[in-house]
PDB file of C-alpha atoms in Angstrom:
ATOM      1  CA  UNK A   1      87.260 107.037 114.224  1.00  0.00           C
ATOM      2  CA  UNK A   2      87.703 110.778 114.319  1.00  0.00           C
ATOM      3  CA  UNK A   3      88.058 112.535 110.979  1.00  0.00           C
ATOM      4  CA  UNK A   4      88.157 115.996 109.422  1.00  0.00           C
ATOM      5  CA  UNK A   5      86.982 116.821 105.930  1.00  0.00           C
ATOM      6  CA  UNK A   6      88.153 120.025 104.339  1.00  0.00           C
ATOM      7  CA  UNK A   7      87.189 121.860 101.207  1.00  0.00           C
ATOM      8  CA  UNK A   8      89.537 120.801  98.462  1.00  0.00           C
ATOM      9  CA  UNK A   9      91.844 123.345  96.940  1.00  0.00           C
ATOM     10  CA  UNK A  10      93.598 125.029  95.550  1.00  0.00           C
ATOM     11  CA  UNK A  11      91.702 128.247  96.104  1.00  0.00           C
ATOM     12  CA  UNK A  12      92.728 131.370  94.210  1.00  0.00           C
ATOM     13  CA  UNK A  13      91.292 134.766  95.125  1.00  0.00           C
ATOM     14  CA  UNK A  14      91.956 138.377  94.346  1.00  0.00           C
ATOM     15  CA  UNK A  15      93.067 140.671  97.111  1.00  0.00           C
ATOM     16  CA  UNK A  16      90.174 141.995  99.243  1.00  0.00           C
ATOM     17  CA  UNK A  17      87.902 139.097  98.265  1.00  0.00           C
ATOM     18  CA  UNK A  18      85.833 137.187 100.829  1.00  0.00           C
ATOM     19  CA  UNK A  19      87.220 133.833 101.900  1.00  0.00           C
ATOM     20  CA  UNK A  20      85.438 130.718 103.105  1.00  0.00           C
ATOM     21  CA  UNK A  21      87.154 127.386 103.630  1.00  0.00           C
ATOM     22  CA  UNK A  22      84.738 124.662 104.668  1.00  0.00           C
ATOM     23  CA  UNK A  23      85.530 122.149 107.354  1.00  0.00           C
ATOM     24  CA  UNK A  24      83.323 119.407 108.794  1.00  0.00           C
ATOM     25  CA  UNK A  25      84.223 116.768 111.311  1.00  0.00           C
ATOM     26  CA  UNK A  26      83.264 113.417 112.765  1.00  0.00           C
ATOM     27  CA  UNK A  27      84.210 112.753 116.380  1.00  0.00           C
ATOM     28  CA  UNK A  28      83.079 111.077 119.554  1.00  0.00           C
ATOM     29  CA  UNK A  29      82.012 113.408 122.320  1.00  0.00           C
ATOM     30  CA  UNK A  30      82.761 117.091 122.159  1.00  0.00           C
ATOM     31  CA  UNK A  31      86.007 117.843 120.369  1.00  0.00           C
ATOM     32  CA  UNK A  32      88.097 120.961 120.429  1.00  0.00           C
ATOM     33  CA  UNK A  33      88.521 122.461 116.968  1.00  0.00           C
ATOM     34  CA  UNK A  34      91.472 124.257 115.447  1.00  0.00           C
ATOM     35  CA  UNK A  35      92.691 125.996 112.304  1.00  0.00           C
ATOM     36  CA  UNK A  36      96.419 125.859 111.656  1.00  0.00           C
ATOM     37  CA  UNK A  37      98.209 127.750 108.880  1.00  0.00           C
ATOM     38  CA  UNK A  38     101.435 126.843 107.095  1.00  0.00           C
ATOM     39  CA  UNK A  39     103.148 129.719 105.317  1.00  0.00           C
ATOM     40  CA  UNK A  40     105.659 128.856 102.590  1.00  0.00           C
ATOM     41  CA  UNK A  41     108.840 127.416 104.058  1.00  0.00           C
ATOM     42  CA  UNK A  42     107.563 127.550 107.641  1.00  0.00           C
ATOM     43  CA  UNK A  43     106.093 125.145 110.189  1.00  0.00           C
ATOM     44  CA  UNK A  44     102.413 124.948 111.005  1.00  0.00           C
ATOM     45  CA  UNK A  45     101.205 127.504 113.449  1.00  0.00           C
ATOM     46  CA  UNK A  46      97.937 127.873 115.287  1.00  0.00           C
ATOM     47  CA  UNK A  47      95.587 130.393 113.697  1.00  0.00           C
ATOM     48  CA  UNK A  48      92.576 130.034 115.972  1.00  0.00           C
ATOM     49  CA  UNK A  49      90.657 127.532 118.085  1.00  0.00           C
ATOM     50  CA  UNK A  50      87.292 126.883 119.737  1.00  0.00           C
ATOM     51  CA  UNK A  51      86.701 124.446 122.551  1.00  0.00           C
ATOM     52  CA  UNK A  52      82.900 124.264 122.841  1.00  0.00           C
ATOM     53  CA  UNK A  53      79.758 124.647 120.786  1.00  0.00           C
ATOM     54  CA  UNK A  54      78.938 128.159 119.559  1.00  0.00           C
ATOM     55  CA  UNK A  55      82.418 129.429 120.472  1.00  0.00           C
ATOM     56  CA  UNK A  56      83.952 131.713 117.875  1.00  0.00           C
ATOM     57  CA  UNK A  57      87.688 131.650 117.391  1.00  0.00           C
ATOM     58  CA  UNK A  58      89.288 134.692 115.787  1.00  0.00           C
ATOM     59  CA  UNK A  59      92.740 135.936 114.867  1.00  0.00           C
ATOM     60  CA  UNK A  60      94.286 138.186 112.212  1.00  0.00           C
ATOM     61  CA  UNK A  61      90.875 138.921 110.741  1.00  0.00           C
ATOM     62  CA  UNK A  62      90.012 135.213 110.386  1.00  0.00           C
ATOM     63  CA  UNK A  63      87.001 133.745 112.192  1.00  0.00           C
ATOM     64  CA  UNK A  64      85.469 130.302 112.665  1.00  0.00           C
ATOM     65  CA  UNK A  65      82.418 129.312 114.676  1.00  0.00           C
ATOM     66  CA  UNK A  66      82.037 125.894 116.286  1.00  0.00           C
ATOM     67  CA  UNK A  67      78.684 124.574 114.997  1.00  0.00           C
ATOM     68  CA  UNK A  68      77.725 121.370 116.799  1.00  0.00           C
ATOM     69  CA  UNK A  69      74.432 120.938 114.941  1.00  0.00           C
ATOM     70  CA  UNK A  70      76.193 120.862 111.570  1.00  0.00           C
ATOM     71  CA  UNK A  71      79.523 119.474 112.887  1.00  0.00           C
ATOM     72  CA  UNK A  72      81.312 122.294 111.100  1.00  0.00           C
ATOM     73  CA  UNK A  73      84.049 124.842 111.745  1.00  0.00           C
ATOM     74  CA  UNK A  74      84.267 126.890 108.553  1.00  0.00           C
ATOM     75  CA  UNK A  75      87.061 129.467 108.242  1.00  0.00           C
ATOM     76  CA  UNK A  76      86.156 132.936 107.001  1.00  0.00           C
ATOM     77  CA  UNK A  77      87.856 136.249 106.331  1.00  0.00           C
ATOM     78  CA  UNK A  78      86.149 139.316 104.982  1.00  0.00           C
ATOM     79  CA  UNK A  79      89.034 140.725 102.961  1.00  0.00           C
ATOM     80  CA  UNK A  80      92.064 138.608 102.144  1.00  0.00           C
ATOM     81  CA  UNK A  81      95.569 139.912 101.524  1.00  0.00           C
ATOM     82  CA  UNK A  82      98.440 138.577  99.462  1.00  0.00           C
ATOM     83  CA  UNK A  83     100.206 137.752 102.733  1.00  0.00           C
ATOM     84  CA  UNK A  84      97.399 135.290 103.582  1.00  0.00           C
ATOM     85  CA  UNK A  85      98.623 132.940 100.850  1.00  0.00           C
ATOM     86  CA  UNK A  86      99.348 129.675 102.677  1.00  0.00           C
ATOM     87  CA  UNK A  87      98.009 126.211 103.344  1.00  0.00           C
ATOM     88  CA  UNK A  88      95.203 126.060 105.911  1.00  0.00           C
ATOM     89  CA  UNK A  89      94.513 122.956 107.995  1.00  0.00           C
ATOM     90  CA  UNK A  90      91.416 122.197 110.032  1.00  0.00           C
ATOM     91  CA  UNK A  91      92.003 119.900 113.007  1.00  0.00           C
ATOM     92  CA  UNK A  92      90.295 118.421 116.058  1.00  0.00           C
ATOM     93  CA  UNK A  93      91.212 116.917 119.363  1.00  0.00           C
ATOM     94  CA  UNK A  94      88.590 114.619 120.878  1.00  0.00           C
ATOM     95  CA  UNK A  95      88.091 112.665 124.048  1.00  0.00           C
ATOM     96  CA  UNK A  96      91.214 111.590 125.880  1.00  0.00           C
ATOM     97  CA  UNK A  97      93.333 111.825 122.755  1.00  0.00           C
ATOM     98  CA  UNK A  98      96.132 114.326 123.003  1.00  0.00           C
ATOM     99  CA  UNK A  99      97.098 114.243 119.349  1.00  0.00           C
ATOM    100  CA  UNK A 100      95.297 116.299 116.733  1.00  0.00           C
ATOM    101  CA  UNK A 101      93.475 114.820 113.766  1.00  0.00           C
ATOM    102  CA  UNK A 102      94.041 116.988 110.682  1.00  0.00           C
ATOM    103  CA  UNK A 103      92.196 117.576 107.452  1.00  0.00           C
ATOM    104  CA  UNK A 104      94.057 117.372 104.155  1.00  0.00           C
ATOM    105  CA  UNK A 105      94.757 121.074 103.939  1.00  0.00           C
ATOM    106  CA  UNK A 106      93.583 123.797 101.570  1.00  0.00           C
ATOM    107  CA  UNK A 107      96.085 125.794  99.528  1.00  0.00           C
ATOM    108  CA  UNK A 108      95.094 129.472  99.296  1.00  0.00           C
ATOM    109  CA  UNK A 109      96.700 131.831  96.815  1.00  0.00           C
ATOM    110  CA  UNK A 110      95.797 135.534  96.904  1.00  0.00           C
ATOM    111  CA  UNK A 111      96.641 137.563  93.836  1.00  0.00           C
ATOM    112  CA  UNK A 112      97.341 141.315  93.942  1.00  0.00           C
TER     113      UNK A 112
ATOM    114  CA  UNK B   1     114.886 126.910 122.799  1.00  0.00           C
ATOM    115  CA  UNK B   2     112.596 129.508 121.315  1.00  0.00           C
ATOM    116  CA  UNK B   3     110.923 127.086 118.920  1.00  0.00           C
ATOM    117  CA  UNK B   4     110.831 123.471 117.889  1.00  0.00           C
ATOM    118  CA  UNK B   5     114.023 122.561 116.022  1.00  0.00           C
ATOM    119  CA  UNK B   6     114.248 119.673 113.586  1.00  0.00           C
ATOM    120  CA  UNK B   7     117.232 118.213 111.808  1.00  0.00           C
ATOM    121  CA  UNK B   8     118.150 117.521 109.132  1.00  0.00           C
ATOM    122  CA  UNK B   9     115.900 119.852 107.151  1.00  0.00           C
ATOM    123  CA  UNK B  10     116.437 117.725 104.070  1.00  0.00           C
ATOM    124  CA  UNK B  11     117.577 114.118 103.755  1.00  0.00           C
ATOM    125  CA  UNK B  12     118.007 112.119 100.570  1.00  0.00           C
ATOM    126  CA  UNK B  13     118.688 108.437 101.023  1.00  0.00           C
ATOM    127  CA  UNK B  14     118.735 105.227  99.066  1.00  0.00           C
ATOM    128  CA  UNK B  15     116.058 102.595  99.414  1.00  0.00           C
ATOM    129  CA  UNK B  16     116.941 100.117 102.148  1.00  0.00           C
ATOM    130  CA  UNK B  17     119.050 102.511 104.230  1.00  0.00           C
ATOM    131  CA  UNK B  18     118.179 103.552 107.784  1.00  0.00           C
ATOM    132  CA  UNK B  19     117.555 107.211 108.653  1.00  0.00           C
ATOM    133  CA  UNK B  20     117.312 109.150 111.901  1.00  0.00           C
ATOM    134  CA  UNK B  21     115.420 112.374 112.288  1.00  0.00           C
ATOM    135  CA  UNK B  22     115.865 114.580 115.314  1.00  0.00           C
ATOM    136  CA  UNK B  23     113.486 116.892 117.164  1.00  0.00           C
ATOM    137  CA  UNK B  24     114.381 119.358 119.881  1.00  0.00           C
ATOM    138  CA  UNK B  25     111.152 120.608 121.520  1.00  0.00           C
ATOM    139  CA  UNK B  26     110.460 123.863 123.268  1.00  0.00           C
ATOM    140  CA  UNK B  27     111.936 123.889 126.736  1.00  0.00           C
ATOM    141  CA  UNK B  28     109.297 123.030 129.322  1.00  0.00           C
ATOM    142  CA  UNK B  29     106.983 121.299 126.861  1.00  0.00           C
ATOM    143  CA  UNK B  30     106.342 117.850 128.238  1.00  0.00           C
ATOM    144  CA  UNK B  31     104.372 116.548 125.253  1.00  0.00           C
ATOM    145  CA  UNK B  32     106.002 115.730 121.909  1.00  0.00           C
ATOM    146  CA  UNK B  33     104.403 114.525 118.691  1.00  0.00           C
ATOM    147  CA  UNK B  34     105.575 113.184 115.355  1.00  0.00           C
ATOM    148  CA  UNK B  35     103.476 113.550 112.223  1.00  0.00           C
ATOM    149  CA  UNK B  36     104.056 112.630 108.584  1.00  0.00           C
ATOM    150  CA  UNK B  37     102.924 114.823 105.708  1.00  0.00           C
ATOM    151  CA  UNK B  38     102.967 113.248 102.278  1.00  0.00           C
ATOM    152  CA  UNK B  39     102.876 115.466  99.252  1.00  0.00           C
ATOM    153  CA  UNK B  40      99.427 116.997  98.794  1.00  0.00           C
ATOM    154  CA  UNK B  41      98.016 115.220 101.821  1.00  0.00           C
ATOM    155  CA  UNK B  42      97.113 116.060 105.371  1.00  0.00           C
ATOM    156  CA  UNK B  43      99.102 115.318 108.476  1.00  0.00           C
ATOM    157  CA  UNK B  44      99.225 111.716 109.599  1.00  0.00           C
ATOM    158  CA  UNK B  45      99.801 111.119 113.325  1.00  0.00           C
ATOM    159  CA  UNK B  46     102.691 108.779 114.102  1.00  0.00           C
ATOM    160  CA  UNK B  47     103.538 108.840 117.811  1.00  0.00           C
ATOM    161  CA  UNK B  48     103.009 110.901 120.973  1.00  0.00           C
ATOM    162  CA  UNK B  49     105.175 111.200 124.107  1.00  0.00           C
ATOM    163  CA  UNK B  50     104.010 112.658 127.387  1.00  0.00           C
ATOM    164  CA  UNK B  51     106.548 112.957 130.165  1.00  0.00           C
ATOM    165  CA  UNK B  52     107.510 109.569 131.509  1.00  0.00           C
ATOM    166  CA  UNK B  53     104.303 107.844 130.444  1.00  0.00           C
ATOM    167  CA  UNK B  54     104.321 105.070 127.877  1.00  0.00           C
ATOM    168  CA  UNK B  55     104.222 106.641 124.405  1.00  0.00           C
ATOM    169  CA  UNK B  56     101.160 106.350 122.184  1.00  0.00           C
ATOM    170  CA  UNK B  57     102.540 104.476 119.175  1.00  0.00           C
ATOM    171  CA  UNK B  58      99.178 103.844 117.540  1.00  0.00           C
ATOM    172  CA  UNK B  59     100.020 105.821 114.397  1.00  0.00           C
ATOM    173  CA  UNK B  60     103.279 104.135 113.464  1.00  0.00           C
ATOM    174  CA  UNK B  61     102.671 102.573 110.039  1.00  0.00           C
ATOM    175  CA  UNK B  62     104.987  99.579 110.398  1.00  0.00           C
ATOM    176  CA  UNK B  63     107.648  98.067 112.661  1.00  0.00           C
ATOM    177  CA  UNK B  64     110.289  99.785 110.535  1.00  0.00           C
ATOM    178  CA  UNK B  65     109.335 102.978 112.335  1.00  0.00           C
ATOM    179  CA  UNK B  66     110.382 103.675 115.910  1.00  0.00           C
ATOM    180  CA  UNK B  67     110.918 106.720 118.089  1.00  0.00           C
ATOM    181  CA  UNK B  68     112.650 107.457 121.327  1.00  0.00           C
ATOM    182  CA  UNK B  69     112.583 110.335 123.743  1.00  0.00           C
ATOM    183  CA  UNK B  70     114.764 110.807 126.783  1.00  0.00           C
ATOM    184  CA  UNK B  71     112.822 112.479 129.556  1.00  0.00           C
ATOM    185  CA  UNK B  72     111.356 115.731 128.323  1.00  0.00           C
ATOM    186  CA  UNK B  73     114.053 116.545 125.829  1.00  0.00           C
ATOM    187  CA  UNK B  74     115.166 115.513 122.384  1.00  0.00           C
ATOM    188  CA  UNK B  75     113.349 112.860 120.384  1.00  0.00           C
ATOM    189  CA  UNK B  76     114.653 110.733 117.520  1.00  0.00           C
ATOM    190  CA  UNK B  77     112.463 109.123 114.869  1.00  0.00           C
ATOM    191  CA  UNK B  78     114.165 106.180 113.168  1.00  0.00           C
ATOM    192  CA  UNK B  79     113.052 104.582 109.919  1.00  0.00           C
ATOM    193  CA  UNK B  80     114.744 101.309 109.113  1.00  0.00           C
ATOM    194  CA  UNK B  81     115.118  99.848 105.625  1.00  0.00           C
ATOM    195  CA  UNK B  82     113.525 102.896 104.017  1.00  0.00           C
ATOM    196  CA  UNK B  83     111.070 102.463 101.164  1.00  0.00           C
ATOM    197  CA  UNK B  84     110.056 104.965  98.507  1.00  0.00           C
ATOM    198  CA  UNK B  85     106.637 105.369 100.107  1.00  0.00           C
ATOM    199  CA  UNK B  86     108.409 106.747 103.219  1.00  0.00           C
ATOM    200  CA  UNK B  87     109.214 109.891 101.244  1.00  0.00           C
ATOM    201  CA  UNK B  88     107.448 112.717 103.063  1.00  0.00           C
ATOM    202  CA  UNK B  89     107.940 115.655 105.368  1.00  0.00           C
ATOM    203  CA  UNK B  90     108.217 114.497 108.978  1.00  0.00           C
ATOM    204  CA  UNK B  91     106.894 117.095 111.389  1.00  0.00           C
ATOM    205  CA  UNK B  92     107.594 117.310 115.084  1.00  0.00           C
ATOM    206  CA  UNK B  93     105.463 119.306 117.493  1.00  0.00           C
ATOM    207  CA  UNK B  94     105.513 119.964 121.197  1.00  0.00           C
ATOM    208  CA  UNK B  95     103.039 121.301 123.741  1.00  0.00           C
ATOM    209  CA  UNK B  96     102.492 121.902 127.393  1.00  0.00           C
ATOM    210  CA  UNK B  97     100.696 119.034 129.095  1.00  0.00           C
ATOM    211  CA  UNK B  98      97.068 119.886 129.654  1.00  0.00           C
ATOM    212  CA  UNK B  99      94.195 117.825 130.998  1.00  0.00           C
ATOM    213  CA  UNK B 100      91.749 118.614 128.239  1.00  0.00           C
ATOM    214  CA  UNK B 101      92.067 118.148 124.502  1.00  0.00           C
ATOM    215  CA  UNK B 102      92.571 121.847 123.859  1.00  0.00           C
ATOM    216  CA  UNK B 103      96.342 121.817 123.985  1.00  0.00           C
ATOM    217  CA  UNK B 104      98.045 123.945 121.372  1.00  0.00           C
ATOM    218  CA  UNK B 105     100.814 122.326 119.377  1.00  0.00           C
ATOM    219  CA  UNK B 106     103.882 124.236 118.212  1.00  0.00           C
ATOM    220  CA  UNK B 107     105.405 122.690 115.108  1.00  0.00           C
ATOM    221  CA  UNK B 108     108.919 122.578 113.754  1.00  0.00           C
ATOM    222  CA  UNK B 109     109.667 123.332 110.118  1.00  0.00           C
ATOM    223  CA  UNK B 110     109.937 119.622 109.352  1.00  0.00           C
ATOM    224  CA  UNK B 111     112.467 117.186 107.901  1.00  0.00           C
ATOM    225  CA  UNK B 112     111.943 116.432 104.223  1.00  0.00           C
ATOM    226  CA  UNK B 113     112.867 112.806 103.479  1.00  0.00           C
ATOM    227  CA  UNK B 114     113.366 111.613  99.920  1.00  0.00           C
ATOM    228  CA  UNK B 115     113.978 107.922  99.327  1.00  0.00           C
ATOM    229  CA  UNK B 116     115.405 107.138  95.926  1.00  0.00           C
TER     230      UNK B 116
END
């Protein structure tokens, strides 16, 4: 079945550090890929998405590139801020399925 | 409404009791999803509703779990004879119906269930 494997956390960085959160997937066909973010006390919200190979999703300084050859969708940000502290979830939607399959989430803490 | 509303936000119950969790999706969103998030784990798909089509119940973990939705409005997730392993945050999400798999889900803040 479809699955998403995320880099295990928690991840702790200093402000302005470079961030990478790894995500790889297994799916039939050509899935759409997503990163969702959950800020403390809030619901999950879409951060970015990519629907085909080599697409780059970007938002709020975060980027992720859909790499079909390595079945990956790693999340990156060049300079993190304290306000980026949250849990980040990688997810996919494949084939005729309408629901998303999520990774286990990565807790990011950014220290001032 | 402006967002997905869930109630109650917190529920503490005794083992063996039944609980009902409610989700009010965004107006105009025909698709509605329930997920479960156990502590420190990812989101586990439970059930999906799309308009008047038969729901996809493939993620329900046992027959103690059921969900209903009337038309394109409110949904209720019911857990009968709760067990301690049912303790989790239950998340509801809604989306516009799209043909491809690239639909974007909008999540509620969740209902935290604690079974003593």
